[in-house]
PDB file of C-alpha atoms in Angstrom:
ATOM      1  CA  UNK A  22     -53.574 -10.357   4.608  1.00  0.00           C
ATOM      2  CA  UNK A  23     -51.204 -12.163   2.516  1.00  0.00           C
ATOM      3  CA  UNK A  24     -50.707 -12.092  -1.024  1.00  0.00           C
ATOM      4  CA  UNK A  25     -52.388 -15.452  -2.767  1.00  0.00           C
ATOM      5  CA  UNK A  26     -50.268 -17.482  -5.329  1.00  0.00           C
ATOM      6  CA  UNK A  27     -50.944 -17.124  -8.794  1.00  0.00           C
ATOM      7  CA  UNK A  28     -50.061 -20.616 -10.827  1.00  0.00           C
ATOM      8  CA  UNK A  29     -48.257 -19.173 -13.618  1.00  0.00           C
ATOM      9  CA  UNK A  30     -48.553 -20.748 -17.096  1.00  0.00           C
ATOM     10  CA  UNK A  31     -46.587 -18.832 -19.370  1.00  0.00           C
ATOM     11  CA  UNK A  32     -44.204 -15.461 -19.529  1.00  0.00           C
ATOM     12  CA  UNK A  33     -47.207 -13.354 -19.893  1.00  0.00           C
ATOM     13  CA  UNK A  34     -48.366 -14.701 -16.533  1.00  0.00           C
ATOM     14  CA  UNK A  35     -45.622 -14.403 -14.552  1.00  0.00           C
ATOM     15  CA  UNK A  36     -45.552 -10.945 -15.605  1.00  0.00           C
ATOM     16  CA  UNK A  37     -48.561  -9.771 -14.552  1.00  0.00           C
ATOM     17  CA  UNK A  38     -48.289 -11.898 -11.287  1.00  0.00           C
ATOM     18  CA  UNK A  39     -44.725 -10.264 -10.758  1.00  0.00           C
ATOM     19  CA  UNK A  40     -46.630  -6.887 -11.575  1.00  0.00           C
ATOM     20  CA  UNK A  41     -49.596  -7.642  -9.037  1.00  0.00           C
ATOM     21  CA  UNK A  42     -47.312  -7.890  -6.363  1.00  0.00           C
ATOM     22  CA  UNK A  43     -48.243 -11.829  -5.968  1.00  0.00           C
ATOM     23  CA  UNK A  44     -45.962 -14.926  -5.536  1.00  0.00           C
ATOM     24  CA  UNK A  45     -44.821 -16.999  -8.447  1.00  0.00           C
ATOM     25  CA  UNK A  46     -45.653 -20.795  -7.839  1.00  0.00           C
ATOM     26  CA  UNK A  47     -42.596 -22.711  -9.523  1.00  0.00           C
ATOM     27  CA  UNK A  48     -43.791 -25.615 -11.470  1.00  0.00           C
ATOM     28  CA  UNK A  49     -40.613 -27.863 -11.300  1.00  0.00           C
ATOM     29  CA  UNK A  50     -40.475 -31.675 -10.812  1.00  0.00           C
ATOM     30  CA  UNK A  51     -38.056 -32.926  -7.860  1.00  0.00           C
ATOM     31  CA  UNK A  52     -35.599 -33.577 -10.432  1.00  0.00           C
ATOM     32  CA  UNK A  53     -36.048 -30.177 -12.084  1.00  0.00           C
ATOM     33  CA  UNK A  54     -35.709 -28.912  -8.590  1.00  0.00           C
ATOM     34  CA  UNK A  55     -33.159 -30.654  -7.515  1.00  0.00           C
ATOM     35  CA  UNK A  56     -31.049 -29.019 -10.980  1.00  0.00           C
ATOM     36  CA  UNK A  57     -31.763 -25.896 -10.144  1.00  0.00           C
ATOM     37  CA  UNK A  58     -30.514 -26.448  -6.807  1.00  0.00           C
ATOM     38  CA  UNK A  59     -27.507 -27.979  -7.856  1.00  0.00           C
ATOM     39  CA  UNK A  60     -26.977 -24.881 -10.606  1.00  0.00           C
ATOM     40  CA  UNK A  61     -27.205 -22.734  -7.692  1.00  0.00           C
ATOM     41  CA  UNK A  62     -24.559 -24.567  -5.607  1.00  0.00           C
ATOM     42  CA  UNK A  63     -22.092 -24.667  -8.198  1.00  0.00           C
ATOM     43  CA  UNK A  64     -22.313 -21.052  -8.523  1.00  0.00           C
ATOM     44  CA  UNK A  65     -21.548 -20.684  -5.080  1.00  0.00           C
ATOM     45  CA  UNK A  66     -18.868 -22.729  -5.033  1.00  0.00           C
ATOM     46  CA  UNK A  67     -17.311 -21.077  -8.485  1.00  0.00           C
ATOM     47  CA  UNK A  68     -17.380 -17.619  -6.643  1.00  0.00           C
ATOM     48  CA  UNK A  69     -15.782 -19.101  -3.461  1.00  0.00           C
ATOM     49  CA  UNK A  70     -13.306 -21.185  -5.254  1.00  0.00           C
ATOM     50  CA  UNK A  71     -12.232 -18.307  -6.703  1.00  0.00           C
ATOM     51  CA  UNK A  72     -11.545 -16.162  -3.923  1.00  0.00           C
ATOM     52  CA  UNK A  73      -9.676 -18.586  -2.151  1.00  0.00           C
ATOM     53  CA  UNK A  74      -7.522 -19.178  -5.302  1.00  0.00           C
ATOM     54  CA  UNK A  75      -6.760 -15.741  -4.826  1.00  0.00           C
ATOM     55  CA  UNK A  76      -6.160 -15.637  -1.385  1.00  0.00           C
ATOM     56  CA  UNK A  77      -4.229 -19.129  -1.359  1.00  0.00           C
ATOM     57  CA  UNK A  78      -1.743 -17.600  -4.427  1.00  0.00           C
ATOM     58  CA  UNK A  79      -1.265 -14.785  -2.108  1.00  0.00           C
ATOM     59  CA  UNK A  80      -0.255 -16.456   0.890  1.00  0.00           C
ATOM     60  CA  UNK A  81       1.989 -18.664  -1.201  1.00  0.00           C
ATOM     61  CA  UNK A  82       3.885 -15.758  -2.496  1.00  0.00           C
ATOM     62  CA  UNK A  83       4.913 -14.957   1.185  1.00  0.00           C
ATOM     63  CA  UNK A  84       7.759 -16.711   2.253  1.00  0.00           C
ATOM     64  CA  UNK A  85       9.558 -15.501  -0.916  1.00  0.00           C
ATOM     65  CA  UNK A  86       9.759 -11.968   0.619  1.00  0.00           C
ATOM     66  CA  UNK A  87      12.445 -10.881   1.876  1.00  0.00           C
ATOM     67  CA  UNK A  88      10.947  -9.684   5.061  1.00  0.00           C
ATOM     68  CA  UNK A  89       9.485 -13.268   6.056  1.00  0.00           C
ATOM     69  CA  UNK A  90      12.546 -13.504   7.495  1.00  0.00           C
ATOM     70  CA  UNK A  91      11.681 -11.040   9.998  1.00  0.00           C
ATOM     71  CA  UNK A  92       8.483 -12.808  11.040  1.00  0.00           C
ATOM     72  CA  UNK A  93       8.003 -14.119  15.099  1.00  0.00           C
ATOM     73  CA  UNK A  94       7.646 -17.457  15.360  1.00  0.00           C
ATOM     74  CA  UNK A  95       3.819 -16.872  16.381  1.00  0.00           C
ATOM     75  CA  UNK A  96       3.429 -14.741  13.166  1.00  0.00           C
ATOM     76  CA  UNK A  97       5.306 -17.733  11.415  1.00  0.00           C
ATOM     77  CA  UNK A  98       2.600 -19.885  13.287  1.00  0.00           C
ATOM     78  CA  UNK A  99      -0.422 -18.175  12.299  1.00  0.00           C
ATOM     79  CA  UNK A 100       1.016 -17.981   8.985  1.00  0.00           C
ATOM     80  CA  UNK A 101       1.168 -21.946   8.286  1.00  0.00           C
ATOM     81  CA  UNK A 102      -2.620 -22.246   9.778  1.00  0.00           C
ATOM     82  CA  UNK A 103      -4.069 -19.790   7.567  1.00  0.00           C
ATOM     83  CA  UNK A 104      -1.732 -21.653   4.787  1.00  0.00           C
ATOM     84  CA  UNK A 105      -3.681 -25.108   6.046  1.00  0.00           C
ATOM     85  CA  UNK A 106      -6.977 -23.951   6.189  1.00  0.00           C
ATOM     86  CA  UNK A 107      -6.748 -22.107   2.538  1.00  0.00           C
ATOM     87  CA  UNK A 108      -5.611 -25.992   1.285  1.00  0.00           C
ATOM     88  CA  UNK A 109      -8.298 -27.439   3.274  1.00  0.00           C
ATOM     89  CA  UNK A 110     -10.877 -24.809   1.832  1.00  0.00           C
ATOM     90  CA  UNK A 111      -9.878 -26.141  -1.622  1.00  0.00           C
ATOM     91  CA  UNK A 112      -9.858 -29.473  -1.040  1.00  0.00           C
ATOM     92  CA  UNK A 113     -13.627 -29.057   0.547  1.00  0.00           C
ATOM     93  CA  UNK A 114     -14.483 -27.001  -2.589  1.00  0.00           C
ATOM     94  CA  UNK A 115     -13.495 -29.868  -5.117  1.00  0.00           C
ATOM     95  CA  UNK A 116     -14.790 -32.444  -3.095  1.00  0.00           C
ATOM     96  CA  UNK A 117     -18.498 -31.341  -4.328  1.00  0.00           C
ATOM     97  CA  UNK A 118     -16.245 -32.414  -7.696  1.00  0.00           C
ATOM     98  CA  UNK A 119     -15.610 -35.415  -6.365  1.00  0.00           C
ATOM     99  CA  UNK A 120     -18.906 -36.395  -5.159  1.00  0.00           C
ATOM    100  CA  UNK A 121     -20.577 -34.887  -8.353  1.00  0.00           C
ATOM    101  CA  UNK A 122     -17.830 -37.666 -10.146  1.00  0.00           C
ATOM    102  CA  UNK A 123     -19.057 -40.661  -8.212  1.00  0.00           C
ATOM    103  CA  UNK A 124     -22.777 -40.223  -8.398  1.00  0.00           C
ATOM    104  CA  UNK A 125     -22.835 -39.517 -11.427  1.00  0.00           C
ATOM    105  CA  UNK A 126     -25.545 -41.343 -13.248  1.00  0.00           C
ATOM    106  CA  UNK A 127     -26.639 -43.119 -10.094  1.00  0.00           C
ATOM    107  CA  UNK A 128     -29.567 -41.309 -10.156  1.00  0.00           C
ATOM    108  CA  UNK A 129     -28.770 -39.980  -6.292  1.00  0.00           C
ATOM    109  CA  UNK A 130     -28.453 -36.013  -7.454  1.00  0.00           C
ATOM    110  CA  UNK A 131     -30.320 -35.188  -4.642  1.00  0.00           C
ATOM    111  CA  UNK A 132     -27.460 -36.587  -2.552  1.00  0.00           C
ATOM    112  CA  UNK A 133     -24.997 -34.642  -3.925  1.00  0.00           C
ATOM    113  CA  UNK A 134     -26.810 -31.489  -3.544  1.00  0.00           C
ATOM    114  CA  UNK A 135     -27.570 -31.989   0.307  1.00  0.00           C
ATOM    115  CA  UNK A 136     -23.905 -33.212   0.930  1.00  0.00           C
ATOM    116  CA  UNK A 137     -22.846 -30.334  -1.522  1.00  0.00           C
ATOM    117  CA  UNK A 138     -24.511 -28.371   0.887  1.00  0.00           C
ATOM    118  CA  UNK A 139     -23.238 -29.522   3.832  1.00  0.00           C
ATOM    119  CA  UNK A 140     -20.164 -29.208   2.756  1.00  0.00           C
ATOM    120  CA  UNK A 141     -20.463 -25.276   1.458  1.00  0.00           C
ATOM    121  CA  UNK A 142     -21.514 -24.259   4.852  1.00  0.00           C
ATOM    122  CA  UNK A 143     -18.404 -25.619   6.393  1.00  0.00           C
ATOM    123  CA  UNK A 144     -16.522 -23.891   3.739  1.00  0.00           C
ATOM    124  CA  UNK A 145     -18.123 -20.904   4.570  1.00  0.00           C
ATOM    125  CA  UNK A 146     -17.333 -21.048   7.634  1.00  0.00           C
ATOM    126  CA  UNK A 147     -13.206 -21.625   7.306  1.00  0.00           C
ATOM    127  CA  UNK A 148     -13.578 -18.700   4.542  1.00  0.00           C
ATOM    128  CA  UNK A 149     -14.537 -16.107   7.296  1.00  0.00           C
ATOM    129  CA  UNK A 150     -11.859 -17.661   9.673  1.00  0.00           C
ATOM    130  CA  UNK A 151      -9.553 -17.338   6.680  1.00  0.00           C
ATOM    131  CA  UNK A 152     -10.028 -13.856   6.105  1.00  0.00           C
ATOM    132  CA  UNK A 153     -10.322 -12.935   9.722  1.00  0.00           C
ATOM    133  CA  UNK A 154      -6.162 -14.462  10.188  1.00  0.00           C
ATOM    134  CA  UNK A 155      -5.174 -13.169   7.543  1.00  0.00           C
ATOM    135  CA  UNK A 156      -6.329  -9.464   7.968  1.00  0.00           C
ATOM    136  CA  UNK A 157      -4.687 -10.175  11.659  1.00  0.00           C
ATOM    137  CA  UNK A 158      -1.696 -10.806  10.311  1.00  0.00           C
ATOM    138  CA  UNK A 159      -1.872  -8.159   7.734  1.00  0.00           C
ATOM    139  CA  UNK A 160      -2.595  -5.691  10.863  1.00  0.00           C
ATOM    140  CA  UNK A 161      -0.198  -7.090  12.568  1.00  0.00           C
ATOM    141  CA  UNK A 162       2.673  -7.315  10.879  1.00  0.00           C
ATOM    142  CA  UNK A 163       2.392  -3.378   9.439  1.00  0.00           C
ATOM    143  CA  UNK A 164       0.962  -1.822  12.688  1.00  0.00           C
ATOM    144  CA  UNK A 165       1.996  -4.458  14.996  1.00  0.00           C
ATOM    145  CA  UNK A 166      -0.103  -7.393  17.576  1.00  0.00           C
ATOM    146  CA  UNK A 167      -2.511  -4.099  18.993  1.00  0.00           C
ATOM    147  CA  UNK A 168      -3.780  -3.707  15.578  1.00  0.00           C
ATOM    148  CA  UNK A 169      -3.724  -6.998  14.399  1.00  0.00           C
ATOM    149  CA  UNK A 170      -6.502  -8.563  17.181  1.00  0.00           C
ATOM    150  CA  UNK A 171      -8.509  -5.245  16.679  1.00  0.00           C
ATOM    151  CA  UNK A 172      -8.452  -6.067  12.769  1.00  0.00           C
ATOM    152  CA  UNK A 173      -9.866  -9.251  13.741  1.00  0.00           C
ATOM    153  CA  UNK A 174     -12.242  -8.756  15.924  1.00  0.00           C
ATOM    154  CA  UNK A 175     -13.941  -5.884  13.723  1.00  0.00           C
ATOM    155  CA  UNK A 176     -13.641  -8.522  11.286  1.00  0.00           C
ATOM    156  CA  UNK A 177     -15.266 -10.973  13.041  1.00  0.00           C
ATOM    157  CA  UNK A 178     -17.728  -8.806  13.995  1.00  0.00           C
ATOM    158  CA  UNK A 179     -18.601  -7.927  10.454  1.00  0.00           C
ATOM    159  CA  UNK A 180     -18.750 -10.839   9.233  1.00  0.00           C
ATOM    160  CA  UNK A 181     -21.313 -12.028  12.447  1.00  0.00           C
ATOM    161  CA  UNK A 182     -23.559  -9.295  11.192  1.00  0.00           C
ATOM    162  CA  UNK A 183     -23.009  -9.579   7.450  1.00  0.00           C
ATOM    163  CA  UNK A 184     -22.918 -13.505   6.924  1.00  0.00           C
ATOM    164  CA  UNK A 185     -25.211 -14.493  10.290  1.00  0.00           C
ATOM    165  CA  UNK A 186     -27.590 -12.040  11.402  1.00  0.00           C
ATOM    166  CA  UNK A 187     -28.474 -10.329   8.317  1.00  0.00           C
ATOM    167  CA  UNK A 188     -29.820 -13.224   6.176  1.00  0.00           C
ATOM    168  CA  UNK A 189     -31.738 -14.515   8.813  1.00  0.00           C
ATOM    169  CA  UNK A 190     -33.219 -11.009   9.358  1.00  0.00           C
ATOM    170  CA  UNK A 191     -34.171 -10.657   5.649  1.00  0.00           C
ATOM    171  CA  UNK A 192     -35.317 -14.387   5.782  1.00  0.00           C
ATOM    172  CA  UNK A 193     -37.507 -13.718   9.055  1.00  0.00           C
ATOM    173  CA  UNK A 194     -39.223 -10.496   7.566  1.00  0.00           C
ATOM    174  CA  UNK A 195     -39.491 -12.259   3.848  1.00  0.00           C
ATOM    175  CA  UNK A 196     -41.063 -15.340   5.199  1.00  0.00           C
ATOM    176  CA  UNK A 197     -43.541 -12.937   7.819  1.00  0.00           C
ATOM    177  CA  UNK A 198     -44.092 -10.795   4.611  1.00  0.00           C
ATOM    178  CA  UNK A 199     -45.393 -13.974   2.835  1.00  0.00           C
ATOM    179  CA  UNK A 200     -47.468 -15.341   6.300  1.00  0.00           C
ATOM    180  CA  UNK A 201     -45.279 -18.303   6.399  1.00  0.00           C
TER     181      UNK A 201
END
């Protein structure tokens, strides 16, 4: 049988529902919600954001080393991509910025949030292709092309696991947990 909600009033009772094992009912408005929701975006995209800051200052830093020179021109190639994408990661990051910029006070927060959204899962996506080049070309330019696509694909791999299957295993068993 599944656990019942308990409507919780104050601290004391979400306590003692959090202590009887039961769900918390959230008593939000759609606005309130719809904060929250954007709170919990922008935290995502701060974390993000500053990875790729990270990753971008890195990648800009290469050319000035004296063995770029030595690069292939596919090396050189896959270089300028992952170059692209970490630009085009940052310019999909502000854009929730942007949007946040023109709606605001238009009353259309929910809006932002869903394109917000939107827009976070694409970066998500160009983060683990991101990582996956540049840990390739990491590999390959120490231990050469052999251990460069292996680095990827473990990578990739990984990140399948980690970033797809995983959540949606926890979210499976959380939601069977709560008979929904």
């Amino acid at each position: 049988m599944g656990k019942r909600a308990v409507p919780v009033h104050s601290g004391k009772d979400r306590t003692r529902a959090a202590e009887a094992g039961a769900s918390v009912e959230r008593r939000e408005t759609a606005l309130e919600k719809t904060d929250r929701n954007w709170n919990d975006l922008l935290q995502e995209l701060r974390v993000l954001q500053t990875g790729i800051q990270i990753l971008t200052g890195f990648l800009l830093t290469l050319p000035f080393q004296p063995r770029f020179r030595e690069l292939s021109p596919a090396q050189i190639l896959v270089y300028l991509a992952l170059v692209v994408m970490s630009v085009l990661i940052t310019a999909l990051l502000m854009s929730a910025v942007v949007m946040h910029r023109t709606f605001f006070q238009r009353r259309i927060k929910s809006e932002l949030v869903r394109s917000s959204d939107a827009l976070l899962r694409i970066t998500i996506v160009l983060v683990g292709l991101i990582l996956i080049g540049t840990l390739s070309l990491i590999f390959d330019l120490v231990l050469g092309a052999g251990a460069g696509l292996f680095a990827g694909a473990s990578l990739t791999a990984v990140l399948t696991v980690l970033w797809g299957f995983l959540p949606r295993l926890i979210r499976r068993r959380a939601l069977h947990r709560r008979g929904g």
